[in-house]
GROMACS .gro file of N, CA and C in nm:
model
  354
    1MET      N    1   9.405   9.912  10.868
    1MET     CA    2   9.503   9.974  10.890
    1MET      C    3   9.608   9.898  10.802
    2GLU      N    4   9.612   9.761  10.767
    2GLU     CA    5   9.717   9.720  10.688
    2GLU      C    6   9.709   9.818  10.548
    3TYR      N    7   9.593   9.818  10.517
    3TYR     CA    8   9.584   9.895  10.387
    3TYR      C    9   9.664  10.061  10.341
    4ALA      N   10   9.652  10.122  10.505
    4ALA     CA   11   9.682  10.262  10.501
    4ALA      C   12   9.846  10.256  10.535
    5LYS      N   13   9.957  10.157  10.589
    5LYS     CA   14  10.053  10.088  10.611
    5LYS      C   15  10.111  10.095  10.481
    6ALA      N   16  10.077   9.984  10.373
    6ALA     CA   17  10.086   9.984  10.232
    6ALA      C   18  10.080  10.121  10.173
    7PHE      N   19   9.955  10.192  10.193
    7PHE     CA   20   9.951  10.309  10.111
    7PHE      C   21  10.085  10.387  10.131
    8LEU      N   22  10.140  10.381  10.271
    8LEU     CA   23  10.215  10.489  10.346
    8LEU      C   24  10.354  10.467  10.250
    9CYS      N   25  10.375  10.321  10.262
    9CYS     CA   26  10.486  10.296  10.276
    9CYS      C   27  10.531  10.296  10.094
   10GLY      N   28  10.434  10.235  10.039
   10GLY     CA   29  10.465  10.283   9.850
   10GLY      C   30  10.425  10.442   9.811
   11GLY      N   31  10.370  10.508   9.892
   11GLY     CA   32  10.379  10.610   9.850
   11GLY      C   33  10.454  10.694   9.887
   12LEU      N   34  10.552  10.690  10.013
   12LEU     CA   35  10.678  10.755  10.036
   12LEU      C   36  10.749  10.705   9.918
   13LEU      N   37  10.793  10.586   9.871
   13LEU     CA   38  10.874  10.552   9.766
   13LEU      C   39  10.848  10.590   9.659
   14CYS      N   40  10.729  10.598   9.614
   14CYS     CA   41  10.670  10.666   9.500
   14CYS      C   42  10.733  10.828   9.525
   15LEU      N   43  10.703  10.874   9.612
   15LEU     CA   44  10.746  11.056   9.649
   15LEU      C   45  10.902  11.073   9.615
   16ILE      N   46  10.955  10.969   9.652
   16ILE     CA   47  11.113  10.988   9.645
   16ILE      C   48  11.153  10.975   9.505
   17GLY      N   49  11.092  10.882   9.494
   17GLY     CA   50  11.137  10.851   9.323
   17GLY      C   51  11.090  10.981   9.207
   18GLN      N   52  10.986  11.044   9.253
   18GLN     CA   53  10.958  11.165   9.173
   18GLN      C   54  11.026  11.261   9.222
   19LEU      N   55  11.052  11.300   9.338
   19LEU     CA   56  11.137  11.384   9.392
   19LEU      C   57  11.298  11.429   9.352
   20LEU      N   58  11.338  11.288   9.325
   20LEU     CA   59  11.480  11.287   9.239
   20LEU      C   60  11.440  11.293   9.079
   21ILE      N   61  11.322  11.275   9.014
   21ILE     CA   62  11.300  11.288   8.879
   21ILE      C   63  11.326  11.445   8.874
   22ASP      N   64  11.241  11.498   8.949
   22ASP     CA   65  11.214  11.684   8.960
   22ASP      C   66  11.285  11.757   8.956
   23ARG      N   67  11.414  11.688   9.118
   23ARG     CA   68  11.466  11.806   9.164
   23ARG      C   69  11.631  11.730   9.111
   24THR      N   70  11.636  11.669   9.035
   24THR     CA   71  11.819  11.592   9.017
   24THR      C   72  11.804  11.552   8.863
   25GLY      N   73  11.928  11.561   8.808
   25GLY     CA   74  11.930  11.544   8.674
   25GLY      C   75  11.938  11.375   8.652
   26LEU      N   76  11.878  11.276   8.733
   26LEU     CA   77  11.877  11.126   8.745
   26LEU      C   78  11.822  11.111   8.635
   27THR      N   79  11.811  11.016   8.518
   27THR     CA   80  11.682  10.956   8.473
   27THR      C   81  11.672  10.886   8.551
   28PRO      N   82  11.505  10.835   8.442
   28PRO     CA   83  11.440  10.729   8.531
   28PRO      C   84  11.484  10.585   8.550
   29ALA      N   85  11.563  10.536   8.413
   29ALA     CA   86  11.645  10.431   8.454
   29ALA      C   87  11.740  10.435   8.564
   30LYS      N   88  11.828  10.520   8.597
   30LYS     CA   89  11.926  10.546   8.677
   30LYS      C   90  11.900  10.527   8.823
   31ILE      N   91  11.692  10.616   8.809
   31ILE     CA   92  11.615  10.568   8.931
   31ILE      C   93  11.598  10.434   8.982
   32LEU      N   94  11.565  10.372   8.877
   32LEU     CA   95  11.507  10.226   8.868
   32LEU      C   96  11.642  10.136   8.935
   33VAL      N   97  11.766  10.183   8.874
   33VAL     CA   98  11.836  10.074   8.881
   33VAL      C   99  11.898  10.140   9.087
   34CYS      N  100  11.897  10.242   9.126
   34CYS     CA  101  11.923  10.274   9.203
   34CYS      C  102  11.808  10.209   9.337
   35TYR      N  103  11.671  10.225   9.302
   35TYR     CA  104  11.564  10.147   9.402
   35TYR      C  105  11.613  10.001   9.434
   36VAL      N  106  11.626   9.897   9.276
   36VAL     CA  107  11.659   9.813   9.255
   36VAL      C  108  11.769   9.738   9.365
   37THR      N  109  11.881   9.863   9.346
   37THR     CA  110  12.002   9.822   9.415
   37THR      C  111  11.994   9.853   9.557
   38ALA      N  112  11.909   9.948   9.642
   38ALA     CA  113  11.900   9.994   9.717
   38ALA      C  114  11.800   9.836   9.820
   39GLY      N  115  11.690   9.800   9.727
   39GLY     CA  116  11.629   9.732   9.747
   39GLY      C  117  11.724   9.557   9.838
   40VAL      N  118  11.862   9.536   9.743
   40VAL     CA  119  11.937   9.452   9.749
   40VAL      C  120  12.039   9.465   9.888
   41VAL      N  121  12.070   9.620   9.886
   41VAL     CA  122  12.119   9.638  10.011
   41VAL      C  123  12.096   9.651  10.143
   42LEU      N  124  11.947   9.677  10.164
   42LEU     CA  125  11.895   9.719  10.259
   42LEU      C  126  11.809   9.561  10.289
   43SER      N  127  11.832   9.486  10.198
   43SER     CA  128  11.803   9.337  10.229
   43SER      C  129  11.911   9.289  10.274
   44GLY      N  130  12.016   9.316  10.240
   44GLY     CA  131  12.142   9.208  10.270
   44GLY      C  132  12.180   9.263  10.463
   45ALA      N  133  12.153   9.388  10.468
   45ALA     CA  134  12.151   9.447  10.601
   45ALA      C  135  12.101   9.410  10.693
   46GLY      N  136  11.959   9.306  10.677
   46GLY     CA  137  11.849   9.316  10.724
   46GLY      C  138  11.743   9.391  10.774
   47VAL      N  139  11.728   9.476  10.691
   47VAL     CA  140  11.660   9.605  10.759
   47VAL      C  141  11.516   9.595  10.663
   48TYR      N  142  11.521   9.562  10.505
   48TYR     CA  143  11.433   9.543  10.425
   48TYR      C  144  11.298   9.414  10.491
   49GLN      N  145  11.351   9.349  10.534
   49GLN     CA  146  11.263   9.236  10.601
   49GLN      C  147  11.180   9.311  10.710
   50HIS      N  148  11.241   9.378  10.787
   50HIS     CA  149  11.104   9.492  10.867
   50HIS      C  150  11.015   9.541  10.812
   51LEU      N  151  11.032   9.635  10.728
   51LEU     CA  152  10.981   9.703  10.647
   51LEU      C  153  10.870   9.635  10.547
   52VAL      N  154  10.900   9.497  10.493
   52VAL     CA  155  10.804   9.422  10.455
   52VAL      C  156  10.725   9.368  10.544
   53ASP      N  157  10.747   9.307  10.693
   53ASP     CA  158  10.666   9.268  10.764
   53ASP      C  159  10.561   9.415  10.815
   54TRP      N  160  10.623   9.511  10.815
   54TRP     CA  161  10.501   9.602  10.842
   54TRP      C  162  10.410   9.669  10.728
   55ALA      N  163  10.490   9.696  10.678
   55ALA     CA  164  10.407   9.754  10.523
   55ALA      C  165  10.354   9.618  10.441
   56GLY      N  166  10.361   9.546  10.417
   56GLY     CA  167  10.317   9.436  10.344
   56GLY      C  168  10.342   9.488  10.175
   57ALA      N  169  10.265   9.467  10.125
   57ALA     CA  170  10.253   9.519   9.961
   57ALA      C  171  10.319   9.645   9.945
   58GLY      N  172  10.318   9.743  10.055
   58GLY     CA  173  10.338   9.883  10.037
   58GLY      C  174  10.505   9.820  10.007
   59ALA      N  175  10.612   9.738  10.067
   59ALA     CA  176  10.710   9.759  10.042
   59ALA      C  177  10.759   9.638   9.951
   60THR      N  178  10.669   9.522   9.890
   60THR     CA  179  10.692   9.426   9.798
   60THR      C  180  10.650   9.453   9.629
   61VAL      N  181  10.605   9.555   9.605
   61VAL     CA  182  10.546   9.600   9.505
   61VAL      C  183  10.631   9.685   9.432
   62PRO      N  184  10.684   9.773   9.483
   62PRO     CA  185  10.767   9.913   9.448
   62PRO      C  186  10.942   9.792   9.353
   63LEU      N  187  10.968   9.889   9.315
   63LEU     CA  188  11.109   9.849   9.275
   63LEU      C  189  11.240   9.771   9.390
   64THR      N  190  11.200   9.840   9.469
   64THR     CA  191  11.291   9.779   9.599
   64THR      C  192  11.265   9.658   9.655
   65GLY      N  193  11.116   9.652   9.637
   65GLY     CA  194  11.084   9.487   9.675
   65GLY      C  195  11.151   9.379   9.557
   66PHE      N  196  11.152   9.429   9.459
   66PHE     CA  197  11.236   9.359   9.338
   66PHE      C  198  11.411   9.324   9.376
   67GLY      N  199  11.405   9.438   9.404
   67GLY     CA  200  11.586   9.412   9.505
   67GLY      C  201  11.564   9.318   9.608
   68HIS      N  202  11.490   9.336   9.710
   68HIS     CA  203  11.466   9.286   9.848
   68HIS      C  204  11.455   9.111   9.784
   69LEU      N  205  11.360   9.054   9.708
   69LEU     CA  206  11.340   8.940   9.618
   69LEU      C  207  11.424   8.865   9.600
   70LEU      N  208  11.544   8.959   9.483
   70LEU     CA  209  11.637   8.857   9.432
   70LEU      C  210  11.791   8.830   9.541
   71ALA      N  211  11.778   8.976   9.660
   71ALA     CA  212  11.871   8.941   9.737
   71ALA      C  213  11.817   8.754   9.843
   72LYS      N  214  11.702   8.783   9.859
   72LYS     CA  215  11.643   8.699   9.971
   72LYS      C  216  11.678   8.579   9.868
   73GLY      N  217  11.591   8.561   9.731
   73GLY     CA  218  11.657   8.411   9.675
   73GLY      C  219  11.761   8.397   9.659
   74VAL      N  220  11.870   8.452   9.641
   74VAL     CA  221  12.048   8.485   9.661
   74VAL      C  222  12.071   8.383   9.835
   75ARG      N  223  12.026   8.467   9.921
   75ARG     CA  224  12.077   8.419  10.010
   75ARG      C  225  12.021   8.236  10.053
   76GLN      N  226  11.899   8.234  10.023
   76GLN     CA  227  11.852   8.054  10.003
   76GLN      C  228  11.902   8.019   9.920
   77ALA      N  229  11.950   8.028   9.810
   77ALA     CA  230  12.018   7.936   9.744
   77ALA      C  231  12.155   7.874   9.746
   78VAL      N  232  12.215   7.996   9.872
   78VAL     CA  233  12.346   7.981   9.874
   78VAL      C  234  12.341   7.902  10.013
   79ALA      N  235  12.244   7.939  10.080
   79ALA     CA  236  12.255   7.826  10.217
   79ALA      C  237  12.177   7.694  10.132
   80ARG      N  238  12.121   7.639  10.002
   80ARG     CA  239  12.102   7.534   9.983
   80ARG      C  240  12.233   7.429   9.861
   81GLU      N  241  12.243   7.543   9.807
   81GLU     CA  242  12.386   7.505   9.685
   81GLU      C  243  12.509   7.531   9.719
   82GLY      N  244  12.502   7.640   9.799
   82GLY     CA  245  12.662   7.686   9.819
   82GLY      C  246  12.680   7.819   9.760
   83LEU      N  247  12.849   7.792   9.682
   83LEU     CA  248  12.851   7.900   9.579
   83LEU      C  249  12.770   7.912   9.456
   84LEU      N  250  12.760   7.814   9.376
   84LEU     CA  251  12.657   7.804   9.234
   84LEU      C  252  12.518   7.879   9.308
   85GLY      N  253  12.493   7.887   9.405
   85GLY     CA  254  12.336   7.993   9.458
   85GLY      C  255  12.343   8.128   9.410
   86VAL      N  256  12.453   8.191   9.398
   86VAL     CA  257  12.475   8.358   9.383
   86VAL      C  258  12.446   8.350   9.242
   87LEU      N  259  12.470   8.245   9.145
   87LEU     CA  260  12.438   8.305   9.034
   87LEU      C  261  12.334   8.249   8.988
   88THR      N  262  12.239   8.138   9.056
   88THR     CA  263  12.096   8.130   9.017
   88THR      C  264  11.976   8.125   9.143
   89GLY      N  265  12.007   8.219   9.241
   89GLY     CA  266  11.927   8.255   9.327
   89GLY      C  267  11.818   8.340   9.264
   90GLY      N  268  11.883   8.456   9.237
   90GLY     CA  269  11.775   8.614   9.252
   90GLY      C  270  11.694   8.546   9.111
   91ILE      N  271  11.706   8.508   9.029
   91ILE     CA  272  11.684   8.457   8.879
   91ILE      C  273  11.562   8.353   8.899
   92THR      N  274  11.608   8.249   8.983
   92THR     CA  275  11.482   8.177   9.059
   92THR      C  276  11.374   8.146   9.097
   93ALA      N  277  11.424   8.328   9.204
   93ALA     CA  278  11.345   8.328   9.333
   93ALA      C  279  11.248   8.444   9.221
   94ALA      N  280  11.274   8.502   9.114
   94ALA     CA  281  11.208   8.587   9.068
   94ALA      C  282  11.148   8.551   8.900
   95ALA      N  283  11.151   8.419   8.931
   95ALA     CA  284  11.134   8.368   8.760
   95ALA      C  285  10.972   8.371   8.738
   96GLY      N  286  10.894   8.400   8.829
   96GLY     CA  287  10.758   8.407   8.838
   96GLY      C  288  10.663   8.549   8.743
   97GLY      N  289  10.788   8.634   8.848
   97GLY     CA  290  10.727   8.743   8.825
   97GLY      C  291  10.746   8.808   8.670
   98ILE      N  292  10.885   8.755   8.631
   98ILE     CA  293  10.962   8.769   8.480
   98ILE      C  294  10.872   8.695   8.395
   99THR      N  295  10.854   8.604   8.400
   99THR     CA  296  10.724   8.511   8.317
   99THR      C  297  10.619   8.630   8.310
  100ALA      N  298  10.574   8.622   8.434
  100ALA     CA  299  10.392   8.692   8.387
  100ALA      C  300  10.442   8.840   8.316
  101ALA      N  301  10.584   8.894   8.356
  101ALA     CA  302  10.610   9.051   8.292
  101ALA      C  303  10.616   9.016   8.125
  102VAL      N  304  10.704   8.918   8.077
  102VAL     CA  305  10.682   8.894   7.924
  102VAL      C  306  10.583   8.809   7.864
  103PHE      N  307  10.513   8.755   7.966
  103PHE     CA  308  10.371   8.707   7.870
  103PHE      C  309  10.259   8.791   7.855
  104PHE      N  310  10.242   8.886   7.983
  104PHE     CA  311  10.142   8.953   7.938
  104PHE      C  312  10.179   9.131   7.855
  105GLY      N  313  10.283   9.139   7.868
  105GLY     CA  314  10.399   9.230   7.758
  105GLY      C  315  10.333   9.165   7.622
  106PHE      N  316  10.383   9.028   7.578
  106PHE     CA  317  10.325   8.998   7.499
  106PHE      C  318  10.177   9.028   7.438
  107LEU      N  319  10.109   8.960   7.500
  107LEU     CA  320   9.974   8.979   7.507
  107LEU      C  321   9.889   9.087   7.487
  108VAL      N  322   9.945   9.218   7.520
  108VAL     CA  323   9.936   9.373   7.499
  108VAL      C  324   9.990   9.384   7.377
  109ALA      N  325  10.096   9.317   7.309
  109ALA     CA  326  10.161   9.364   7.190
  109ALA      C  327  10.063   9.268   7.098
  110LEU      N  328   9.991   9.173   7.106
  110LEU     CA  329   9.923   9.087   6.999
  110LEU      C  330   9.796   9.163   6.987
  111VAL      N  331   9.745   9.282   7.107
  111VAL     CA  332   9.644   9.342   7.088
  111VAL      C  333   9.629   9.469   7.035
  112CYS      N  334   9.742   9.519   7.042
  112CYS     CA  335   9.767   9.713   7.049
  112CYS      C  336   9.879   9.700   6.895
  113LYS      N  337   9.827   9.812   6.828
  113LYS     CA  338   9.877   9.835   6.702
  113LYS      C  339   9.976   9.891   6.723
  114PRO      N  340  10.120   9.898   6.717
  114PRO     CA  341  10.221   9.955   6.753
  114PRO      C  342  10.250  10.109   6.643
  115ARG      N  343  10.306  10.215   6.675
  115ARG     CA  344  10.319  10.271   6.563
  115ARG      C  345  10.382  10.405   6.623
  116PRO      N  346  10.475  10.451   6.538
  116PRO     CA  347  10.640  10.554   6.551
  116PRO      C  348  10.560  10.687   6.670
  117LYS      N  349  10.650  10.678   6.775
  117LYS     CA  350  10.623  10.821   6.844
  117LYS      C  351  10.659  10.977   6.743
  118GLY      N  352  10.583  11.039   6.802
  118GLY     CA  353  10.586  11.163   6.755
  118GLY      C  354  10.518  11.164   6.608
   0.00000   0.00000   0.00000
């Protein structure tokens, strides 16, 4: 049942994103920013954690999960370090994921031969 919940939540978030691409003039970059911002806002309102508890990876893997991670990191850092935590908490919480993305992107760049588009 855990897999079904994750699939439903993640699939619904992807469906919404695809509908926004197909039906509106929003670019994928704007949708990405909206998803991350929505994750921050929903996490700040205390709503997103309930979705994470219910859907697991279906809520943490999409871009809204990244926003939730940033907000959660800021909240913890502010509790620990005070106002300075606003500046450091999000990056500290997301450092592992950002590092992995840069590292694996570098490995792929070493293996693949770049060529111009078109």
